[in-house]
CSV table of C-alpha atoms and ligand atoms in Angstrom, one decimal:
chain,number,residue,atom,x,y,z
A,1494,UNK,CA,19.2,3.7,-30.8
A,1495,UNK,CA,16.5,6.3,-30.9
A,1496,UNK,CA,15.3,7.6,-27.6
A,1497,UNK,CA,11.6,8.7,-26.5
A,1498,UNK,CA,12.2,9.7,-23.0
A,1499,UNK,CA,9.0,9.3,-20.9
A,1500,UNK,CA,9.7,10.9,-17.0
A,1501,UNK,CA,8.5,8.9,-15.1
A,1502,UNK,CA,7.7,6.1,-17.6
A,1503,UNK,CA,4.2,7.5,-18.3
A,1504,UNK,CA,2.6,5.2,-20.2
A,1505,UNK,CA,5.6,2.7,-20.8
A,1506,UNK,CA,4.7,-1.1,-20.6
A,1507,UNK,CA,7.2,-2.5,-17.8
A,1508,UNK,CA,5.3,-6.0,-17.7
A,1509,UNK,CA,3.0,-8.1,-19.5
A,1510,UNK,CA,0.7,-8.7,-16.4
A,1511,UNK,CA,-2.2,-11.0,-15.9
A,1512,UNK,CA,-2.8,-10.0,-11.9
A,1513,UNK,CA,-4.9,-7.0,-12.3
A,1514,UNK,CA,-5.9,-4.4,-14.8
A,1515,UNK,CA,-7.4,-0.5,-14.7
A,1516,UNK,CA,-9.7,0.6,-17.2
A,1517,UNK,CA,-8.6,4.4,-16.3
A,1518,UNK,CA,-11.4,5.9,-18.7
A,1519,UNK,CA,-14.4,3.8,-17.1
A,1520,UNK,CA,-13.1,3.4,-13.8
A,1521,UNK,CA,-12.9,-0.5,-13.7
A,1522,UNK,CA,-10.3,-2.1,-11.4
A,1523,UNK,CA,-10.4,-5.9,-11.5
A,1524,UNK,CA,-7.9,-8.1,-9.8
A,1525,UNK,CA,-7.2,-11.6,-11.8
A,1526,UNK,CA,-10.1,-10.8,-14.2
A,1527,UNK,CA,-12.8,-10.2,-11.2
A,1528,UNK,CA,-13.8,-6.6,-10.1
A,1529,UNK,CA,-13.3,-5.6,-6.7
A,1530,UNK,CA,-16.7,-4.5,-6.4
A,1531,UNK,CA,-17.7,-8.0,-6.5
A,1532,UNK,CA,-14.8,-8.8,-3.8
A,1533,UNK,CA,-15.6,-6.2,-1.4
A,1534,UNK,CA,-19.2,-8.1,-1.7
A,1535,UNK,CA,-18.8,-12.0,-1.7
A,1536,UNK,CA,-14.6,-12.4,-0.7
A,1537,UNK,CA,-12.3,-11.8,2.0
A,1538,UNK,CA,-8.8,-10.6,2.3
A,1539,UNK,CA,-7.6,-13.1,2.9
A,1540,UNK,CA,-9.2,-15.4,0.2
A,1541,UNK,CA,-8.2,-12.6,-2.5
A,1542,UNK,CA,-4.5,-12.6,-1.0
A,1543,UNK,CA,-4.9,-16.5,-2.9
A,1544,UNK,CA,-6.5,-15.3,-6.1
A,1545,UNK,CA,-3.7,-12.3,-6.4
A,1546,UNK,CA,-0.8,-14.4,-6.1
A,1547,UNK,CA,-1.5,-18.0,-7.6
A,1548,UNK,CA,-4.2,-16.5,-9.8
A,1549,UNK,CA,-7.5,-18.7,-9.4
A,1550,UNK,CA,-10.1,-18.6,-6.2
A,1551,UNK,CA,-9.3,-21.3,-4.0
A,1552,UNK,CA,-11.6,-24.5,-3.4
A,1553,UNK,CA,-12.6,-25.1,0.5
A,1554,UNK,CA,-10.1,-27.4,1.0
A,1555,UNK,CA,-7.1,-25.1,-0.4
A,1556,UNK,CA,-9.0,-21.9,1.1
A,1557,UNK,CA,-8.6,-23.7,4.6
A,1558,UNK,CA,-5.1,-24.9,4.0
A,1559,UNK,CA,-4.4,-21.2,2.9
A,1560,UNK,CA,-5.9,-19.4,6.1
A,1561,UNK,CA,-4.5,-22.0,8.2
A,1562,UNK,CA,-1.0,-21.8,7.3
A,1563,UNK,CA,-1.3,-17.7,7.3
A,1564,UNK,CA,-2.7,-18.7,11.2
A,1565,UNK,CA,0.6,-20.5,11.7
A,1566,UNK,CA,2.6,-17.9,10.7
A,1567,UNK,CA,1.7,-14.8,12.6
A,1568,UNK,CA,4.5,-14.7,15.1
A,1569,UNK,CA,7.6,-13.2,14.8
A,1570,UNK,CA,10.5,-14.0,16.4
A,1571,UNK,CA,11.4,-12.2,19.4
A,1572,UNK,CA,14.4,-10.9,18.1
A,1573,UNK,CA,12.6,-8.9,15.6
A,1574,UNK,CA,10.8,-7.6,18.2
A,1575,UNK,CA,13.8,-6.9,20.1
A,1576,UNK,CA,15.4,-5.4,17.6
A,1577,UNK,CA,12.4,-2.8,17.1
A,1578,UNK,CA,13.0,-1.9,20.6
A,1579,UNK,CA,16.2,-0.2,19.7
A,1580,UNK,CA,14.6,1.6,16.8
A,1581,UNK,CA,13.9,5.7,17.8
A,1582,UNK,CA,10.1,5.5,18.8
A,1583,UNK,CA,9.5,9.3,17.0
A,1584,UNK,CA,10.4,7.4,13.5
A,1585,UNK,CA,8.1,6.5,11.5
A,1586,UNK,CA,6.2,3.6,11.8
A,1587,UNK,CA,6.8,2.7,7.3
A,1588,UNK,CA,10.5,3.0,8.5
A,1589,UNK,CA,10.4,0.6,11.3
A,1590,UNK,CA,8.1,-1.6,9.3
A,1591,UNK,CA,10.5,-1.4,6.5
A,1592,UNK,CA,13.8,-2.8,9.1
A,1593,UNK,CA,11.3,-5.3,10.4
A,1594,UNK,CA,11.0,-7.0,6.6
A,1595,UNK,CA,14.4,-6.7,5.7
A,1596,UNK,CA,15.5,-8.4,8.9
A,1597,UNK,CA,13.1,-11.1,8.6
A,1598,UNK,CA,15.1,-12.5,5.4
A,1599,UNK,CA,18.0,-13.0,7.7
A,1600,UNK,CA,16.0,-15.5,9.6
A,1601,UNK,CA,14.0,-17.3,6.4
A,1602,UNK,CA,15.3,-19.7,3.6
A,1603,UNK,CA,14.1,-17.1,0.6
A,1604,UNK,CA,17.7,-17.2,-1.7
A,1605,UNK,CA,16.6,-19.9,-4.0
A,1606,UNK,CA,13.8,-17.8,-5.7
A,1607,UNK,CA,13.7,-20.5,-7.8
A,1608,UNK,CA,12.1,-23.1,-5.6
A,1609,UNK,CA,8.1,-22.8,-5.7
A,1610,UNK,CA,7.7,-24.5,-2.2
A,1611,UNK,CA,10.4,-22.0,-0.5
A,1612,UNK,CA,8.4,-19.1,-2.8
A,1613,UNK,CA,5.2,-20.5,-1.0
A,1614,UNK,CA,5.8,-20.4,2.4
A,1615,UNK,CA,7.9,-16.5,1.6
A,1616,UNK,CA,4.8,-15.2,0.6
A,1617,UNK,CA,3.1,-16.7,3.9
A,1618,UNK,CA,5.3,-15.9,6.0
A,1619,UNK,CA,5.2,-11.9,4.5
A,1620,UNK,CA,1.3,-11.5,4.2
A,1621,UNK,CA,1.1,-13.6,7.8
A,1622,UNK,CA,3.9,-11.6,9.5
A,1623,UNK,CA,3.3,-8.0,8.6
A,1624,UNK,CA,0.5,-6.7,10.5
A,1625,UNK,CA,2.4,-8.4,13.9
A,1626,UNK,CA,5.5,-6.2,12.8
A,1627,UNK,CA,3.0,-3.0,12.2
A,1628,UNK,CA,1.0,-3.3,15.3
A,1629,UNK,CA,3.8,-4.5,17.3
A,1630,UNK,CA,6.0,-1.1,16.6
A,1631,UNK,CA,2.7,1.0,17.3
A,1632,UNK,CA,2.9,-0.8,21.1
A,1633,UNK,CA,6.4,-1.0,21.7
A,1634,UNK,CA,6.7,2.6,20.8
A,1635,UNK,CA,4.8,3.9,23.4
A,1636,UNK,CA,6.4,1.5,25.8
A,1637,UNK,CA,3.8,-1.1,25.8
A,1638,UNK,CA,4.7,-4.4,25.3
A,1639,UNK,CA,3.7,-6.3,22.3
A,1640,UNK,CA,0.3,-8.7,22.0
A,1641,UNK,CA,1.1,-11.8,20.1
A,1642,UNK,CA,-1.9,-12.9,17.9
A,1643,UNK,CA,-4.7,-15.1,18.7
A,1644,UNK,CA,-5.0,-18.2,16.0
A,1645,UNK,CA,-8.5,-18.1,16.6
A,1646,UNK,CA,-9.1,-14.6,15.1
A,1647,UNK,CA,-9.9,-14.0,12.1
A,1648,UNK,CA,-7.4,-11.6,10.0
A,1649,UNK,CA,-8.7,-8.0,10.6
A,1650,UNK,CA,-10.0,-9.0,14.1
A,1651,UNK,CA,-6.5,-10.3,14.8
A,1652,UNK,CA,-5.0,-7.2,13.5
A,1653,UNK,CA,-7.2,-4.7,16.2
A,1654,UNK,CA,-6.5,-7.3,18.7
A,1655,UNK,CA,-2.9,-6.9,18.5
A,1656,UNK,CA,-3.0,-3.6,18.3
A,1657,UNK,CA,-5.4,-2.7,20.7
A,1658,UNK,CA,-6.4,-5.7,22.9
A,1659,UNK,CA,-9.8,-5.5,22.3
A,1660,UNK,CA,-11.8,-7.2,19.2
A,1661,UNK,CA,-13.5,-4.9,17.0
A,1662,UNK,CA,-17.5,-5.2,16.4
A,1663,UNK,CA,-18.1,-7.3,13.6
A,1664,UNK,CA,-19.3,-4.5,11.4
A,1665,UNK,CA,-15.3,-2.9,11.8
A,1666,UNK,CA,-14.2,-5.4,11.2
A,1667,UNK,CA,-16.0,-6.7,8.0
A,1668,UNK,CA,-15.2,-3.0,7.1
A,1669,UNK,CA,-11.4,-3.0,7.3
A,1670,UNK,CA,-11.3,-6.5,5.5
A,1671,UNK,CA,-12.9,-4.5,2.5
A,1672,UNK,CA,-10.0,-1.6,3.3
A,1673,UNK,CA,-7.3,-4.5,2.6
A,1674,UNK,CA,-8.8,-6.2,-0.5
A,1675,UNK,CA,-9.0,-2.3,-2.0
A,1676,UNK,CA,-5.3,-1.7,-1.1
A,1677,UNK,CA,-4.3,-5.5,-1.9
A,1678,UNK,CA,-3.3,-4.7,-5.3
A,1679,UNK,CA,-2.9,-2.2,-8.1
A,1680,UNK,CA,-1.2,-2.8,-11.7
A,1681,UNK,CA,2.0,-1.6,-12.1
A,1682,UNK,CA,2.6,0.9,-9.5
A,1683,UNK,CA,5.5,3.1,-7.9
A,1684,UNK,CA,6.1,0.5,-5.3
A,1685,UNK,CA,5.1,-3.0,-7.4
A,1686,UNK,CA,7.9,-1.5,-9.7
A,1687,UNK,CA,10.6,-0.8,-7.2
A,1688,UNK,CA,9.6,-4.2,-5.9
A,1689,UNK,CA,10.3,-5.6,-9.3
A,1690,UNK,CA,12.9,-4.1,-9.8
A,1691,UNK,CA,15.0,-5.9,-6.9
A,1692,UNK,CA,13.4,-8.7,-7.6
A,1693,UNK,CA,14.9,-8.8,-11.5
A,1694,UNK,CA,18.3,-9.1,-9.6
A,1695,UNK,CA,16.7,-12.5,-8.3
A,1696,UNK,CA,17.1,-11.1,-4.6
A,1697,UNK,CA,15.3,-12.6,-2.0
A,1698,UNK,CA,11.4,-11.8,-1.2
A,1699,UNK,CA,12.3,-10.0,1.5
A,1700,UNK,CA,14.7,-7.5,0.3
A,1701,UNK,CA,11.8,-7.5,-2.6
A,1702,UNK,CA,9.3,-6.1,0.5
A,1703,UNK,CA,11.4,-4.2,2.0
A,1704,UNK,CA,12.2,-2.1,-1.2
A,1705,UNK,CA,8.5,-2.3,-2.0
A,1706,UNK,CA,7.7,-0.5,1.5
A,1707,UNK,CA,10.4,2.4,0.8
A,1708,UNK,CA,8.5,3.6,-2.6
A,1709,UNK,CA,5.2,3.7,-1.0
A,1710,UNK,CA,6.1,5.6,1.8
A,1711,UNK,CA,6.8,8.8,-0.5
A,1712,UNK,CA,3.4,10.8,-0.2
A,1713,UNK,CA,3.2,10.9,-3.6
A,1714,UNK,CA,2.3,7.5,-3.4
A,1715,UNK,CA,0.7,5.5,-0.3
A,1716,UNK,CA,1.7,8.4,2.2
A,1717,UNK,CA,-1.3,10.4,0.7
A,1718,UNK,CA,-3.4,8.7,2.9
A,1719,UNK,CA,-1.8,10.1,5.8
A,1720,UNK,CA,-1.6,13.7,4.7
A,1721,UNK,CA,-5.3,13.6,3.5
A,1722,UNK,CA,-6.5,13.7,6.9
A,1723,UNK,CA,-3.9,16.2,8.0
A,1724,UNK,CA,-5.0,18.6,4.9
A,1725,UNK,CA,-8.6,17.7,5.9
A,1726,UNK,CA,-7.9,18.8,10.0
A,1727,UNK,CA,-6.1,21.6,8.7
A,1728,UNK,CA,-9.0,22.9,6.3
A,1729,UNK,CA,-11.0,22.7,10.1
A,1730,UNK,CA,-14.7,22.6,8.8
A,1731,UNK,CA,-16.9,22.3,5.7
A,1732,UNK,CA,-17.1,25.7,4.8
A,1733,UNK,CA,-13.5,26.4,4.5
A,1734,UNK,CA,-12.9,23.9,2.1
A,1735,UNK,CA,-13.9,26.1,-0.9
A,1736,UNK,CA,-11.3,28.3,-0.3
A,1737,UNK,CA,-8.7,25.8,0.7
A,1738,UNK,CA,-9.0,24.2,-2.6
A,1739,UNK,CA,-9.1,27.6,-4.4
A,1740,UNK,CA,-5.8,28.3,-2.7
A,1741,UNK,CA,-3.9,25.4,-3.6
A,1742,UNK,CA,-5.2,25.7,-6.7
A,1743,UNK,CA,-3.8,29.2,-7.3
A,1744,UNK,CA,-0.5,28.5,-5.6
A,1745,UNK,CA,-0.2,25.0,-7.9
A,1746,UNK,CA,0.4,22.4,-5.1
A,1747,UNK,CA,-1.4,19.1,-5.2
A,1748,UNK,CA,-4.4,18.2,-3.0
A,1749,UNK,CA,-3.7,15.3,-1.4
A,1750,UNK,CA,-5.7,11.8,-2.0
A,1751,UNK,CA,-6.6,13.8,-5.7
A,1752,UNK,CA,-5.7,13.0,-8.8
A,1753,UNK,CA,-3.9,9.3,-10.4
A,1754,UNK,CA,-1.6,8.5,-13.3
A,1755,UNK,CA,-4.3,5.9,-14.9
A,1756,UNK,CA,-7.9,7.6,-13.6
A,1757,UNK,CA,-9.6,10.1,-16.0
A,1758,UNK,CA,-12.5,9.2,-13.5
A,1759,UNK,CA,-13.0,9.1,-10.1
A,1760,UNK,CA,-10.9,6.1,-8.3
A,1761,UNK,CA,-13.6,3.0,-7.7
A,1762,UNK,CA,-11.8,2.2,-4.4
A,1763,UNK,CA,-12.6,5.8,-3.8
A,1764,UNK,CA,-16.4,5.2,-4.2
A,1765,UNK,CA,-16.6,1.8,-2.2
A,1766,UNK,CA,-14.5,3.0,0.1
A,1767,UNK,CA,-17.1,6.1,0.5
A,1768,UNK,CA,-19.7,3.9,0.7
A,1769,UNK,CA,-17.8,1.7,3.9
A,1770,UNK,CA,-17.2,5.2,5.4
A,1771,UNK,CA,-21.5,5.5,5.3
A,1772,UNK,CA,-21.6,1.9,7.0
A,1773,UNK,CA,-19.4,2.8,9.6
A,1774,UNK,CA,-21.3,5.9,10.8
A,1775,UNK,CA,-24.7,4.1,11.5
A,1776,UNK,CA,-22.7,2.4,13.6
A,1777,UNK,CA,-21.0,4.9,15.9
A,1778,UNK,CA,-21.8,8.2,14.1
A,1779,UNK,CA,-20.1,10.4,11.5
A,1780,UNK,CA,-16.7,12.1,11.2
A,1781,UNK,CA,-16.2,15.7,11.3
A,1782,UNK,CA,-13.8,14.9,8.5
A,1783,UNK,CA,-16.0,13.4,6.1
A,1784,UNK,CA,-18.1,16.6,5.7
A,1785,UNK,CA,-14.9,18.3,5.3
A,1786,UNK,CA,-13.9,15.8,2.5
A,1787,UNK,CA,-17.3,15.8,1.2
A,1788,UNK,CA,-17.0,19.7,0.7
A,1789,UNK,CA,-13.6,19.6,-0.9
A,1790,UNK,CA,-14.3,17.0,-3.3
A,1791,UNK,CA,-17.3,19.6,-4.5
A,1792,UNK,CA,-14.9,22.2,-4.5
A,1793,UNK,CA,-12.8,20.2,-6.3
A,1794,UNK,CA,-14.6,19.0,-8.7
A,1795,UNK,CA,-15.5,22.4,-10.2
A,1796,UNK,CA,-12.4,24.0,-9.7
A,1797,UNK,CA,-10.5,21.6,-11.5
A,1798,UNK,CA,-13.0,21.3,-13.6
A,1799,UNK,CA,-11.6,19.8,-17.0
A,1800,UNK,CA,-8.2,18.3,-15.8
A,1801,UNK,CA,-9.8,14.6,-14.8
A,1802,UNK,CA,-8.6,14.9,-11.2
A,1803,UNK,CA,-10.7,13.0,-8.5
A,1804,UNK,CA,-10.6,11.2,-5.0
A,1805,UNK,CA,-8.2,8.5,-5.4
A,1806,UNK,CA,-8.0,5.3,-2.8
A,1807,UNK,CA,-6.1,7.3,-0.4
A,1808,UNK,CA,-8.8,10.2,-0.3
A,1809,UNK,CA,-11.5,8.4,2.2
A,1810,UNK,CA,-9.8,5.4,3.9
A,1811,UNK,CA,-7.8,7.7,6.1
A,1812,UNK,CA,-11.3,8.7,7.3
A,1813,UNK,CA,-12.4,5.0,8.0
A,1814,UNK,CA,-8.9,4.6,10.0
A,1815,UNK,CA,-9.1,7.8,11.7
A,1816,UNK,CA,-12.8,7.3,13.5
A,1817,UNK,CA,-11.5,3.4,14.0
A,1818,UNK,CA,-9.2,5.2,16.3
A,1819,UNK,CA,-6.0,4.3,14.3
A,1820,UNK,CA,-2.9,6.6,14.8
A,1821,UNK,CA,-2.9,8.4,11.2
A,1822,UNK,CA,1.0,7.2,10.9
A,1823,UNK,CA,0.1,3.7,10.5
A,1824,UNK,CA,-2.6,4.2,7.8
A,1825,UNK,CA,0.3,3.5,5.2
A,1826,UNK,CA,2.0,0.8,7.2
A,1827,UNK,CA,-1.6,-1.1,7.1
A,1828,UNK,CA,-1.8,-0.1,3.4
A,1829,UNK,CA,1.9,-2.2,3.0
A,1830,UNK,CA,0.2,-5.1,4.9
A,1831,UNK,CA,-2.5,-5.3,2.1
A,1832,UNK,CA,-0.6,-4.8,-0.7
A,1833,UNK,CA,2.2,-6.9,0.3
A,1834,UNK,CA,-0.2,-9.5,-1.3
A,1835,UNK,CA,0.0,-7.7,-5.1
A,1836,UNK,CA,3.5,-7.1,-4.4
A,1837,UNK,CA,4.3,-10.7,-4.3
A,1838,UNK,CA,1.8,-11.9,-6.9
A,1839,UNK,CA,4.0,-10.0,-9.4
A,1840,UNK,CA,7.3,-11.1,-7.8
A,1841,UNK,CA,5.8,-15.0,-8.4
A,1842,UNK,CA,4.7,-13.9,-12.0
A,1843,UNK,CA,8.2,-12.6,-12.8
A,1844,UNK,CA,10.1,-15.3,-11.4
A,1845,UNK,CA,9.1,-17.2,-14.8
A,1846,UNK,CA,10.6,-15.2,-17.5
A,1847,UNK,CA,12.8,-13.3,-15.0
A,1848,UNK,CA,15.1,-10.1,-16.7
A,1849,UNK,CA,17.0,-8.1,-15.1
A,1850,UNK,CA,15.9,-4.4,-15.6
A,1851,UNK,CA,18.4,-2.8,-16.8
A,1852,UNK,CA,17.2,0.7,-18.5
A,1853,UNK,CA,18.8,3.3,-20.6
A,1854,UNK,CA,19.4,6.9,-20.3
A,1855,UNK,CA,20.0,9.8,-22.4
A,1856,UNK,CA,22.9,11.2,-20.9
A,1857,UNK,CA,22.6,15.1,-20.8
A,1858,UNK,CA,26.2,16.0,-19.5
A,1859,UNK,CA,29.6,17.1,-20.6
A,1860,UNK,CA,32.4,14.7,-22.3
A,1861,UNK,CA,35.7,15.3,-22.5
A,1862,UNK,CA,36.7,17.2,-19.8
A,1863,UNK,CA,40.1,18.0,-17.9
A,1864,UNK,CA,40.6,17.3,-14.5
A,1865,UNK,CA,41.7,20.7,-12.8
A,1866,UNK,CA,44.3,19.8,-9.3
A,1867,UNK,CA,42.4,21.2,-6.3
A,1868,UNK,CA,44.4,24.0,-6.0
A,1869,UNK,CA,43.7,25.2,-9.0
A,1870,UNK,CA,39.7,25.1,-8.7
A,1871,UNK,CA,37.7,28.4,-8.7
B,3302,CMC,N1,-4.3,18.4,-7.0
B,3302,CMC,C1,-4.3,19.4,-7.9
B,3302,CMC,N2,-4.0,19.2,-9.2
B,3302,CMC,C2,-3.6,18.0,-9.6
B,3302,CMC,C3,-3.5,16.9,-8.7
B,3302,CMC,C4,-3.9,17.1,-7.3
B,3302,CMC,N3,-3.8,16.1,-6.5
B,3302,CMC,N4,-3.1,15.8,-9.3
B,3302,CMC,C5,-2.9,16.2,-10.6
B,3302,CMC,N5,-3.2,17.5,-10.7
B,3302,CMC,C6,-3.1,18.4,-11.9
B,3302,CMC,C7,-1.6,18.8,-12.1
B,3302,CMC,O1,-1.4,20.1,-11.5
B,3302,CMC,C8,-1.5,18.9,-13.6
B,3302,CMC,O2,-2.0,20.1,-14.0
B,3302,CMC,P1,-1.3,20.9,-15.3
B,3302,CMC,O3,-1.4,19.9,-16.4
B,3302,CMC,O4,-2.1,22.1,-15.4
B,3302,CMC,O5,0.1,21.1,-14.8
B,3302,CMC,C9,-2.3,17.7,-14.1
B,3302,CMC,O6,-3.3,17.5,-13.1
B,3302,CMC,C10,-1.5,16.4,-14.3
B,3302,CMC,O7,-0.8,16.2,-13.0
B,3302,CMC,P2,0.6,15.4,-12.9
B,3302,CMC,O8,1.1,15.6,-11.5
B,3302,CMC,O9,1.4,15.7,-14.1
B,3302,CMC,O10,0.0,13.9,-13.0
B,3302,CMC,P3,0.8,12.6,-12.6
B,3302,CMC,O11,0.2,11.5,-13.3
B,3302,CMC,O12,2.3,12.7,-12.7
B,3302,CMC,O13,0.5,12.5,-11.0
B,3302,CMC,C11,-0.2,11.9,-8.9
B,3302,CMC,C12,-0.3,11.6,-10.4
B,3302,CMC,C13,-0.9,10.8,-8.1
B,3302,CMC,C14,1.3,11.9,-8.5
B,3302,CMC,C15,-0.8,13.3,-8.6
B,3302,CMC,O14,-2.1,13.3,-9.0
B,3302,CMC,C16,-0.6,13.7,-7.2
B,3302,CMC,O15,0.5,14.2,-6.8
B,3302,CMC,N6,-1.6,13.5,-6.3
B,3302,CMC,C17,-1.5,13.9,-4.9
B,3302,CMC,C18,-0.9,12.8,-4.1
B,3302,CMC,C19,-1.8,11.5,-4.0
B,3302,CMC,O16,-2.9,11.6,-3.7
B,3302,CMC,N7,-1.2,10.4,-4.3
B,3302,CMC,C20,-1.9,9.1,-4.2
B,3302,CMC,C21,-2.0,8.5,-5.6
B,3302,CMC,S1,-3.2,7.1,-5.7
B,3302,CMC,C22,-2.7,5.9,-4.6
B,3302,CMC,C23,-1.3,5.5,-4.6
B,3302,CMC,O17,-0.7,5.3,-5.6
B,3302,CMC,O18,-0.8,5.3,-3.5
């Protein structure tokens, strides 16, 4: 059979897809055939969490129904929660999140992947459950106890609550719901593929999450987010960013939140979520960082000039995070809680012509060789 080996499967088809598509030359990122731009504007997180995984905005009635039964599932149980107790509060919060999901499918009915109503209340239970698991490991760890969520609270306000006791002015919130939509979903990446992948074994939605969460941890993938804002403090001010870039440039190592397998153009979450980062200064005033990321995106731009590489989504929402107040290790946690949503709406589309992957290789070793007894060995 012949072979056209493509590392990292640049440019391979794994799917036929109909959740959401990027027009990598224009910039265009729609999800179910309506641009986020438009989302960001007129929809909520929640309300696109529907449209992502069953494919169609909801009517009132189903909309209700939808938020309601995300309401009802918030809690976790408190062996979960006891269970994070005995994790190490140094690891990482992706880690702990990670044990969290996994554990949950212990708990849940999710084996028969082929029953729609068990499907349904999986993909509740994960986009209702995960931001109690993230902002309940970012309390315990510090030896607080954890807040269970308030049903009247909307989702983002719900989210600072729990994490913070306090609710969020309106504008923060209104902001971070635009975060989630822009992290909610995104064609067929790293972790939708790992996701996938488990899930062509027909494992449970869980196990599906919880291998999901692994690939975006790497900071090649949703951990940019994190290290943006540590390359950003470590740059210190504006006029130091010229020469940071310059040197990363000459030693060839990758600026973080730069750069993306399908953009030939800068990232459109990257420009919305520039444009949030402007909304949330007039209400509290700016971020040193953002005239540090202002400067290296300049410098950037013209040092790499001619090799298409921009701000991607992980370049500014660190920022937004950061002058929320948010702990920079959870940035990619809360990055898992929105794109747990996209995650699922493939693992539903999958489920109906379900294949196992099962790749090749081109096998570059030896054959035929002799087994030498240890003692003889060099
Ligand atoms: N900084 C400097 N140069 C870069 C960067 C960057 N961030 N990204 C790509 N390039 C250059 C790279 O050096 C190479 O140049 P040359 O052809 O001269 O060797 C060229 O552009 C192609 O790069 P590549 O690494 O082969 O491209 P890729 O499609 O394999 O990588 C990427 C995509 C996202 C892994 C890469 O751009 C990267 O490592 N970026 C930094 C990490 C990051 O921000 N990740 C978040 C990705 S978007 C959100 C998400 O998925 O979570």
């Amino acid at each position: 059979m012949p072979h056209d080996f493509m590392p990292g499967l640049a440019g391979i088809p794994a799917a036929k897809s109909a959740v959401s598509d990027v027009d990598g030359e224009r910039g265009v990122l729609e999800y179910r055939g309506i641009r986020v731009e438009e989302l960001c504007k007129r929809s909520s997180f929640l309300e696109t969490t529907y449209l992502l995984l069953f494919g169609r905005l909801p009517d009132e009635a189903t909309l209700n129904k939808w938020q309601q039964d995300i309401i009802h599932h918030r809690r976790v149980k408190y062996s979960i929660i006891d269970l994070m107790k005995c994790l190490p509060e140094q690891g990482h919060p992706m880690d702990a999140l990670q044990a969290a999901v996994a554990a949950l499918g212990m708990y849940y009915p999710g084996r028969n992947v082929q029953d729609f109503d068990n499907n349904y209340w999986s993909a509740v239970r994960l986009v209702a459950k995960l931001p109690t698991i993230v902002a309940a490991w970012a309390r315990l760890r510090r030896g607080d106890d954890a807040i269970p969520p308030r049903d009247e609270l909307g989702f983002s306000d719900n989210f600072f609550y729990m994490l913070t006791e306090t609710i969020p002015p309106p504008v923060w919130a209104d902001i971070f719901d635009d975060c989630l939509i822009l992290h909610a979903e995104h064609t067929m990446n790293a972790s939708t593929f790992t996701g996938l992948v488990t899930a062509s074994t027909l494992a449970d939605p869980y196990t599906v999450v919880a291998s999901s969460i692994g690939a975006l941890k790497g900071p090649l993938h949703g951990g940019a987010n994190e290290e943006v804002v540590q390359m950003l403090k470590d740059i210190g001010s504006a006029d130091q960013a010229r020469h940071y870039v310059e040197e990363q440039v000459r030693k060839k190592k990758k600026l973080m939140g730069f750069g993306h397998r399908v953009y030939k153009v800068k990232d459109p979450r990257a420009t919305i979520l520039q444009n949030l980062c402007d909304t949330l200064f007039k209400t509290c005033g700016t971020s040193p960082l953002y005239s540090i990321a202002l400067a290296v995106e300049q410098a950037a731009g013209e040092t790499l000039h001619g090799k298409a590489v921009y701000p991607n989504v992980d370049f500014y929402s660190g920022i937004i995070y950061d002058k929320m107040g948010i702990d920079t290790d959870l940035f990619t946690p809360i990055f898992a809680m929105a794109r747990v949503s996209g995650w699922l709406a493939h693992w539903l589309e999958q489920l109906r012509e379900n294949k196992l992957f099962r790749p090749d290789q081109i096998y570059a070793g030896e054959h035929n060789r002799p087994y030498v007894p240890v003692d003889q060995r060099r």
